[in-house]
Structures are given as C-alpha cells and as structure tokens.
mmCIF file of C-alpha atoms in Angstrom:
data_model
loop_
_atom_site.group_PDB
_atom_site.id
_atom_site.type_symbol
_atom_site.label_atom_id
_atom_site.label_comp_id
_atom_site.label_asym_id
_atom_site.label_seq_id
_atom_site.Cartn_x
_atom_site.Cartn_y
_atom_site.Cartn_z
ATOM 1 C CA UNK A 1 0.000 0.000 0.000
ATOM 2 C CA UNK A 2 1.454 3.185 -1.135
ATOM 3 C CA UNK A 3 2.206 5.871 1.725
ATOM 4 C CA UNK A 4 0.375 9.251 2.004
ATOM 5 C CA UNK A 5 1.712 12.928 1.698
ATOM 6 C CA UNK A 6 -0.358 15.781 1.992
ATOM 7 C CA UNK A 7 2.275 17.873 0.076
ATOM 8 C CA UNK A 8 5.061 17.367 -2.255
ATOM 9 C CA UNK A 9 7.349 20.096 -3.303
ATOM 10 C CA UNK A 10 9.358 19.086 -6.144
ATOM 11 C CA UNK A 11 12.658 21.306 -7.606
ATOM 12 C CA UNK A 12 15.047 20.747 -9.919
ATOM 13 C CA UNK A 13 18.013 21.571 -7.087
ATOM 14 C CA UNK A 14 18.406 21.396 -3.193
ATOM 15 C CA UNK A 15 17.914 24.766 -1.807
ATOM 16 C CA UNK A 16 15.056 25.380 -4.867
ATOM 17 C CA UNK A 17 12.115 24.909 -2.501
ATOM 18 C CA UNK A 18 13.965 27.261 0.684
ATOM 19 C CA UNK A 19 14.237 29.529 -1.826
ATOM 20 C CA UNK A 20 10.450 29.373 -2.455
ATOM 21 C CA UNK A 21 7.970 27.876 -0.387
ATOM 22 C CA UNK A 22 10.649 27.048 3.095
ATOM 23 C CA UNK A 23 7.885 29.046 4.981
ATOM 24 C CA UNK A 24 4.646 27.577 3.627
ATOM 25 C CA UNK A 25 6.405 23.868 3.830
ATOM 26 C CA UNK A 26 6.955 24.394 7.726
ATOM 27 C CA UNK A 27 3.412 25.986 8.375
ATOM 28 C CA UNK A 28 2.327 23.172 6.940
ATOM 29 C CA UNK A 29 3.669 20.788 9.192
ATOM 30 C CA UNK A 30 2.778 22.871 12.451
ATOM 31 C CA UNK A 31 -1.254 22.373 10.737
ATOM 32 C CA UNK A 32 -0.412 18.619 10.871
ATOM 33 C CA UNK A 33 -0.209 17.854 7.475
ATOM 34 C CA UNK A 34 2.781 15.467 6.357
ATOM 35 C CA UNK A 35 4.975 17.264 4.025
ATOM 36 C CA UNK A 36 7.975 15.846 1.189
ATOM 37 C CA UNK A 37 10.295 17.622 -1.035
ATOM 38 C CA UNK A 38 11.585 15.996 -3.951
ATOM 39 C CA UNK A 39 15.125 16.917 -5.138
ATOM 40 C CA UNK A 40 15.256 16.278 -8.989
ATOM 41 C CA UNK A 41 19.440 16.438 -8.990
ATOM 42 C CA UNK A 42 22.307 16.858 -7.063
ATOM 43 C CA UNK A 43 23.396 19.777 -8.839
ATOM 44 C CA UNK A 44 26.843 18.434 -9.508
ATOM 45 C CA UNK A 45 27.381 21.429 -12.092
ATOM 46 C CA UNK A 46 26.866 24.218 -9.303
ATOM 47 C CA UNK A 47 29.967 26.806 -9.495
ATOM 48 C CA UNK A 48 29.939 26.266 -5.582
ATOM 49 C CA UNK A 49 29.976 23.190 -2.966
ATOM 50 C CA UNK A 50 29.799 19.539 -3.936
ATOM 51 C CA UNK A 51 27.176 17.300 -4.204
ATOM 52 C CA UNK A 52 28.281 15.473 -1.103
ATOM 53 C CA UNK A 53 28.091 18.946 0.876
ATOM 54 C CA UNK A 54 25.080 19.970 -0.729
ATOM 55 C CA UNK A 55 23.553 17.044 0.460
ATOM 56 C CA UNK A 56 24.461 17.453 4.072
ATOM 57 C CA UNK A 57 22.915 21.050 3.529
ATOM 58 C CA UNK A 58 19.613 19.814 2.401
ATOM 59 C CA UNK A 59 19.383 17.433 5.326
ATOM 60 C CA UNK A 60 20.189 19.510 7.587
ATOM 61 C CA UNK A 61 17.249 21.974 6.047
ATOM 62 C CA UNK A 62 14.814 19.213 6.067
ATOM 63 C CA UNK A 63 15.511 18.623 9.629
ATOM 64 C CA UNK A 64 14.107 22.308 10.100
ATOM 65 C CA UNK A 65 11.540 22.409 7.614
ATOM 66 C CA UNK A 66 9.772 19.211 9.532
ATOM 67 C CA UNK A 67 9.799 17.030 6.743
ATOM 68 C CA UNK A 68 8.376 13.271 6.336
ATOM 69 C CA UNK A 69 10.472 12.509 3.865
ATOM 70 C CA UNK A 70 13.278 13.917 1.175
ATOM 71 C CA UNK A 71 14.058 12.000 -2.065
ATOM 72 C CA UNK A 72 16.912 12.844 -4.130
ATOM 73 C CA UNK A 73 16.249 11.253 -7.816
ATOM 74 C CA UNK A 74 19.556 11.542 -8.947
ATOM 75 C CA UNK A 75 18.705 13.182 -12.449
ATOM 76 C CA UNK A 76 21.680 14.623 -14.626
ATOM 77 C CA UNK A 77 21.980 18.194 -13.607
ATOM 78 C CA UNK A 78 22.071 20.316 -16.901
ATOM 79 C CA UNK A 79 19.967 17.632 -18.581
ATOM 80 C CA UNK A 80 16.643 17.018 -17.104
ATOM 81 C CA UNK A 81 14.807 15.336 -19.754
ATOM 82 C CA UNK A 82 11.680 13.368 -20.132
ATOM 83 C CA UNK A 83 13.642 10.548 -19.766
ATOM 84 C CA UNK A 84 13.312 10.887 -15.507
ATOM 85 C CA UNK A 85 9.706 10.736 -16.291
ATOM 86 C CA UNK A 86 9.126 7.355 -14.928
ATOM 87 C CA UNK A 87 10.903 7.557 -12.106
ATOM 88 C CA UNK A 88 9.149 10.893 -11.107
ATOM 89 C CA UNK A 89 5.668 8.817 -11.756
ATOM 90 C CA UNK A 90 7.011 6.048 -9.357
ATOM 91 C CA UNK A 91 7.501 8.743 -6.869
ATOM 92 C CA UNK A 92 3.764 9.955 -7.100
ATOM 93 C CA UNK A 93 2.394 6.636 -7.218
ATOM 94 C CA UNK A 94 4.450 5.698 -4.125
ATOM 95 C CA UNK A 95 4.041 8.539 -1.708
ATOM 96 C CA UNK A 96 0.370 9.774 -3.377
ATOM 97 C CA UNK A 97 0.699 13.414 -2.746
ATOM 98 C CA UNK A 98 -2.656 15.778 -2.367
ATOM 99 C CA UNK A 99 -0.789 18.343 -3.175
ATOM 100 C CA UNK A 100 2.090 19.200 -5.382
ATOM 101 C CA UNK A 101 4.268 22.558 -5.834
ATOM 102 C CA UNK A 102 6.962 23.464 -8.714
ATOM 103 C CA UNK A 103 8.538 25.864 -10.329
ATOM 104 C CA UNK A 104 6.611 27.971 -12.517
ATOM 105 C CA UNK A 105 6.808 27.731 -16.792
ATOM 106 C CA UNK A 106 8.566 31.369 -16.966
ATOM 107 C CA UNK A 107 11.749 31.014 -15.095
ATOM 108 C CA UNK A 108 15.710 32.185 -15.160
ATOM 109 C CA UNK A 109 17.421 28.708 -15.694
ATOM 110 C CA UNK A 110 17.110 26.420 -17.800
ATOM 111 C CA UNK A 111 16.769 23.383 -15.174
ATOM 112 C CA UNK A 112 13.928 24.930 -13.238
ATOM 113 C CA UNK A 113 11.829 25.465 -16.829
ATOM 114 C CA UNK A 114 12.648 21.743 -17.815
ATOM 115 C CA UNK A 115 11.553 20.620 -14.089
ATOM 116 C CA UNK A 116 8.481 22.429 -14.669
ATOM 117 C CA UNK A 117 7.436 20.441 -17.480
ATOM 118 C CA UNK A 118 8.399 17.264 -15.994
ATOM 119 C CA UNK A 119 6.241 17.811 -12.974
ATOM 120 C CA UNK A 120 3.358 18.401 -15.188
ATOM 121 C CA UNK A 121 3.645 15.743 -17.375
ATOM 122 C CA UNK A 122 4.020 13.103 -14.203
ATOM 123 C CA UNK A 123 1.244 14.363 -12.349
ATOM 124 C CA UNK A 124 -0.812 13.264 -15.325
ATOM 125 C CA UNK A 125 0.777 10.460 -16.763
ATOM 126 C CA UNK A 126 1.051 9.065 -13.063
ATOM 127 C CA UNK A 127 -3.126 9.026 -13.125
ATOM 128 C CA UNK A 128 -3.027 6.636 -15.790
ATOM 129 C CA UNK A 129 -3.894 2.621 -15.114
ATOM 130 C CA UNK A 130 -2.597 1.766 -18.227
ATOM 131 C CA UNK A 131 1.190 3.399 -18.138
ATOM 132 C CA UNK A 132 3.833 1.663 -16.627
ATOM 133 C CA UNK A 133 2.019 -1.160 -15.019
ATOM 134 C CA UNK A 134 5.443 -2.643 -13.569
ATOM 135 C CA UNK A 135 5.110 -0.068 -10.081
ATOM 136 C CA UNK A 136 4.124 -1.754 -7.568
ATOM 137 C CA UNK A 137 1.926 1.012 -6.808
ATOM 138 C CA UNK A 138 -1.549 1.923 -8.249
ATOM 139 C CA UNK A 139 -2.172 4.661 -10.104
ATOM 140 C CA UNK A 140 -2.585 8.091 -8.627
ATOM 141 C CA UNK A 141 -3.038 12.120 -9.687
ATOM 142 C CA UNK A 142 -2.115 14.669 -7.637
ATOM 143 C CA UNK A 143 -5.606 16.899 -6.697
ATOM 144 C CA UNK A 144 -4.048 20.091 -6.927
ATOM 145 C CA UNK A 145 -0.884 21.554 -8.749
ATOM 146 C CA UNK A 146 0.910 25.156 -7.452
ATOM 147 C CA UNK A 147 3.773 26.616 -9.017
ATOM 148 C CA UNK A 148 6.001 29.015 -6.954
ATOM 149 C CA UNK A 149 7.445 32.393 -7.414
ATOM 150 C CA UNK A 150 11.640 32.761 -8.666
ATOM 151 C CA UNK A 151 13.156 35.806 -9.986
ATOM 152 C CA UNK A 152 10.740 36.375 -13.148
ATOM 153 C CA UNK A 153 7.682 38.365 -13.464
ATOM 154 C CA UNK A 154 4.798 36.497 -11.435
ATOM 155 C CA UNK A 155 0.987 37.231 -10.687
ATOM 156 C CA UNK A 156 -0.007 35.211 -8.158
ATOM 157 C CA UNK A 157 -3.478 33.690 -7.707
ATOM 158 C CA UNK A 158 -3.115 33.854 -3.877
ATOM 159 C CA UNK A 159 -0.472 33.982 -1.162
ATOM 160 C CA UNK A 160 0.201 32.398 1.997
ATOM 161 C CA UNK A 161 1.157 34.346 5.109
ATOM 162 C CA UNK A 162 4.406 32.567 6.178
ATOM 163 C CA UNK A 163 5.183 35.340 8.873
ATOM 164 C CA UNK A 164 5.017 33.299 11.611
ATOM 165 C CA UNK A 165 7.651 30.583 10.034
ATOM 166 C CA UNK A 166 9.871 33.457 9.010
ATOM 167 C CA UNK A 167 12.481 32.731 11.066
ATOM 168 C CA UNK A 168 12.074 28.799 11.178
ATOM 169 C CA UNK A 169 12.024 29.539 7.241
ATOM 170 C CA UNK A 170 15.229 31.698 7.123
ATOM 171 C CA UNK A 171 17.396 28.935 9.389
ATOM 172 C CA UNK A 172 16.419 26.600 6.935
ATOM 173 C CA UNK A 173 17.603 28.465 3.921
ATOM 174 C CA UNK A 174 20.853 29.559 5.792
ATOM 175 C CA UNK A 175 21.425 25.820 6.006
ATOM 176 C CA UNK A 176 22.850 26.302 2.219
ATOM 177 C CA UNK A 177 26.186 28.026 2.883
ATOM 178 C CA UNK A 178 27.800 26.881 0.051
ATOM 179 C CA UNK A 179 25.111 27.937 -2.022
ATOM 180 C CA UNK A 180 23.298 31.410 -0.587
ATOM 181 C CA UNK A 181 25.522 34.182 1.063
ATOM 182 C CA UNK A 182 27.550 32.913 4.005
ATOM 183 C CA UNK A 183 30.632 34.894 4.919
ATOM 184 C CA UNK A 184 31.860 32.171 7.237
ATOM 185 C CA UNK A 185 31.490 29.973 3.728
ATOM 186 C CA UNK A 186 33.355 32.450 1.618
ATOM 187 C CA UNK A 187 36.704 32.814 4.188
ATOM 188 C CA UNK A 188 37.244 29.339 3.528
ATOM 189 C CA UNK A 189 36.742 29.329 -0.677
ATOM 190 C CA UNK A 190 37.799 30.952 -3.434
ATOM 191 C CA UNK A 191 35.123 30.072 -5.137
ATOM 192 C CA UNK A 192 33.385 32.195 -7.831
ATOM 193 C CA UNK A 193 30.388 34.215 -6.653
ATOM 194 C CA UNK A 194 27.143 33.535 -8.338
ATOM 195 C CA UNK A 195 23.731 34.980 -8.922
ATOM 196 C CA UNK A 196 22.695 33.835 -5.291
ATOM 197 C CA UNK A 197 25.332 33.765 -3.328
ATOM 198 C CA UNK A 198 25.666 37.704 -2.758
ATOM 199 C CA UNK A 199 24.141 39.611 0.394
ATOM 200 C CA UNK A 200 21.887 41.451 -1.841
ATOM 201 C CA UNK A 201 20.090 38.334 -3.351
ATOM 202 C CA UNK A 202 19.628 37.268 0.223
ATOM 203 C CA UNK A 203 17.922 40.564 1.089
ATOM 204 C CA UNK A 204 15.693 40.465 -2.102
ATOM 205 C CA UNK A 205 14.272 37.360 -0.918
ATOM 206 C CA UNK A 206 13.181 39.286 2.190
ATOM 207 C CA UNK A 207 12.070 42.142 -0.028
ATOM 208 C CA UNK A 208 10.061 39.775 -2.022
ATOM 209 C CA UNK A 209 8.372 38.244 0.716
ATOM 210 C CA UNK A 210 7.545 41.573 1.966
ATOM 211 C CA UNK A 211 6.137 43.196 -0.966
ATOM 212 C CA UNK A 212 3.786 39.984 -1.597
ATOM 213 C CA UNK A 213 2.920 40.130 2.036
ATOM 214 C CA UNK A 214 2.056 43.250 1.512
ATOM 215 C CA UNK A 215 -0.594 42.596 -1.321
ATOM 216 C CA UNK A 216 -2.359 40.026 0.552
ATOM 217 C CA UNK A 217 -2.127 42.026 4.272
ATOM 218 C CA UNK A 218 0.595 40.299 6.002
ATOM 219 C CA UNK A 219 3.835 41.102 6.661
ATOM 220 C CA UNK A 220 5.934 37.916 4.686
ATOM 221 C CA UNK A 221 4.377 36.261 1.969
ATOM 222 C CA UNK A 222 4.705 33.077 -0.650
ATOM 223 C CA UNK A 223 3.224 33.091 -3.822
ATOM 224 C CA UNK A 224 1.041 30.524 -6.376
ATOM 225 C CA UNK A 225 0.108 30.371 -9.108
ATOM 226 C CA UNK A 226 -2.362 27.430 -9.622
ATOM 227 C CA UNK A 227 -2.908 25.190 -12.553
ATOM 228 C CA UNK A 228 -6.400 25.223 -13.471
ATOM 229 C CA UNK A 229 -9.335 26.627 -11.813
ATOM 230 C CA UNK A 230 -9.922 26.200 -8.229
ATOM 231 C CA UNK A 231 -13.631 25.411 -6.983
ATOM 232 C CA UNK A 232 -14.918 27.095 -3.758
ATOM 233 C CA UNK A 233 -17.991 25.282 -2.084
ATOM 234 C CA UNK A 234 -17.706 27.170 0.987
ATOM 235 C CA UNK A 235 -16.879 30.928 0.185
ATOM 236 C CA UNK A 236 -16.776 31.837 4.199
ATOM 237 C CA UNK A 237 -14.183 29.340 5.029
ATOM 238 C CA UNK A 238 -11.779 30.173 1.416
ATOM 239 C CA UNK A 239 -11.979 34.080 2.866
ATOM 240 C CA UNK A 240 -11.108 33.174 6.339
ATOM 241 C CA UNK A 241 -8.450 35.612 6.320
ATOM 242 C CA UNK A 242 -9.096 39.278 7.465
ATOM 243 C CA UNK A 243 -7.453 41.487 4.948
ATOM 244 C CA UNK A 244 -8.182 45.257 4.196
ATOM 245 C CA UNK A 245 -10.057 46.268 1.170
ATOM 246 C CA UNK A 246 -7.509 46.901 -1.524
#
C-alpha cells in the first residue's frame, strides 16, 4: 500500500524549494499535514559546494523544515529530460501526494523550466492505469498543482502568510552556505560568486516576501500560481483571512 503525503514540493536543485515555499512547507507541518520535497538532482554542475556537501545542507534543512520525507532522484543536472519521467511517476504513485508545488513555466534557468514540465507531465501520466504497469503502486493524480514564485515576473493567484515561520524559514535556507551568502562559507573558498550567493540576493528574498505580504495584508508572503481553476464550495471558510479592502 502506497504511503500518504499531503504535500510534495518538487525542484530541480536542493535549496530550490527554501528559496520558495521554506515558509509555507513548515506551516504546513505545524497544521499537521505530512509534508515531502523531492530533489530532482544533485546539482553536480553548481559553481559552488559539492554534491556530497550539498547534500548534508539539504538534510540539515529538512531537519528544520519538519519534513516526512526527502528524495533525491539523482537526475543529470544540466539535462533534465523526459527521460526521468518514470521515475518521477514512481515517486507519485508511491508517496500519493494531495498536493504538489513546482517551479513555474517562466523562469531564469534552464533546469527549473525543464523541471516544470516534468512535474506536469508526471502528475498526469502518473493518473493513468494503463502506463507503466510494472510499479508496484496503483495509479494516482495529484488533486491540486501550485507553481512558486523565482526571480521572473509572477501574478499570483493567492499567497500564503508565512510570517510566523519566518524565522524557522530563514534557518532553513541559511542551512545552504555553500550555495546562498555565508561569509563564514566564503573565508574558507575561493570560489566564484554567483547569482545567489551575494548579500543582496539574500535581502531580495526578504524584499520579495515583503512586498507579496504586503498585497495580501501580512507582513511575509509566498506566492502561487495554480494550474487550473480552483472550486470554492464554501466561500466563508476560502476568505477566512481578514485582509483590508484593496
């Protein structure tokens, strides 16, 4: 019998979902729910750390985030193709998420735009009884597919107030020293700098945060997109939240 997640965030690199959802992940798991995170690669062709060391990192994150469970799949970094499709279904079928989050279809690298499309197609394909009959798993489709903010242009369709896992949410990113900007990291390498590993890309994640907080009344938020239309039955309970008139 295949084991149950309530959500799955799935990223083409460890740190990806920090980056992203870190805060919505651990308020998650302080409602009860039982939350994964699905690493699509190693990323063996970062310009910093190993993928030993990055590793380490992203255990030591889970550890904070609360997580169930965290899968590594071992895809090429550089090269996510279709062909991890099947293993990505036997994940689904085997841990039968509720929920799953990804990156979005607009994005800055290449890896996160390719992971995007591979979460898609697997949610679906995964729902099929006929594909891939060999799992020892029945089939299964996710209910509900979000894709999270990066560095591109995004409107979101709502956004979750992660202020009270803003700290929790920061410790875990911080985890990544090889990765996001750690001057205890950068005494010890000599190392190029990259796109994330400065002290203002760490501060535009807070800005970020901020100004979707903002939008949605709160003072840090995370936000979705969602794929497809989302049905309300109970229009109270969806606008639970007290916001001002905007």
């Amino acid at each position: 019998m295949s084991e149950q997640l309530d959500i799955m965030a799935i990223a083409a690199h460890p740190d990806d979902v920090e980056l992203a959802v870190g805060g919505t992940l651990i308020l998650s798991v302080m409602q009860g729910l039982r939350v994964g995170v699905v690493d699509l690669t190693r990323g063996e062709l970062g310009t910093r750390g190993t993928p030993e060391l990055r590793a380490r990192e992203a255990s030591e994150a889970a550890s904070i985030l609360g997580l169930s469970v965290r899968e590594n799949l071992g895809l090429p970094d550089g090269n996510i193709t279709s062909d991890g499709l099947s293993t990505l279904i036997r994940v689904l079928r085997k841990w039968h998420p509720r929920i799953v989050m990804t990156h979005p279809a607009v994005c800055r690298h290449p890896d996160h735009v390719a992971a995007h499309h591979l979460v898609r197609n697997a949610c679906y394909y995964a729902g099929l009884e006929k594909l891939d009959q060999s799992v020892d798993a029945p089939p299964w489709r996710p209910q509900h597919l979000l894709h999270f903010a990066e560095v591109r242009h995004f409107e979101p369709d709502f956004v979750v107030d992660v202020t009270s896992t803003w700290k929790r949410r920061t410790e875990a990113l911080r985890c990544y020293g090889s990765q996001i900007h750690s001057p205890a990291y950068k005494e010890h390498s000599d190392e190029s700098e990259t796109y994330i590993s400065n002290a203002q890309f760490f501060e535009w994640i807070e800005a970020r945060a901020r100004t979707y907080g903002q939008l949605a009344g709160c003072t840090y938020g995370e936000p979705f997109q969602y794929n497809g239309t989302l049905g309300v039955s109970d229009l109270s309970a969806f606008l639970h939240l007290e916001a001002s008139f905007q």
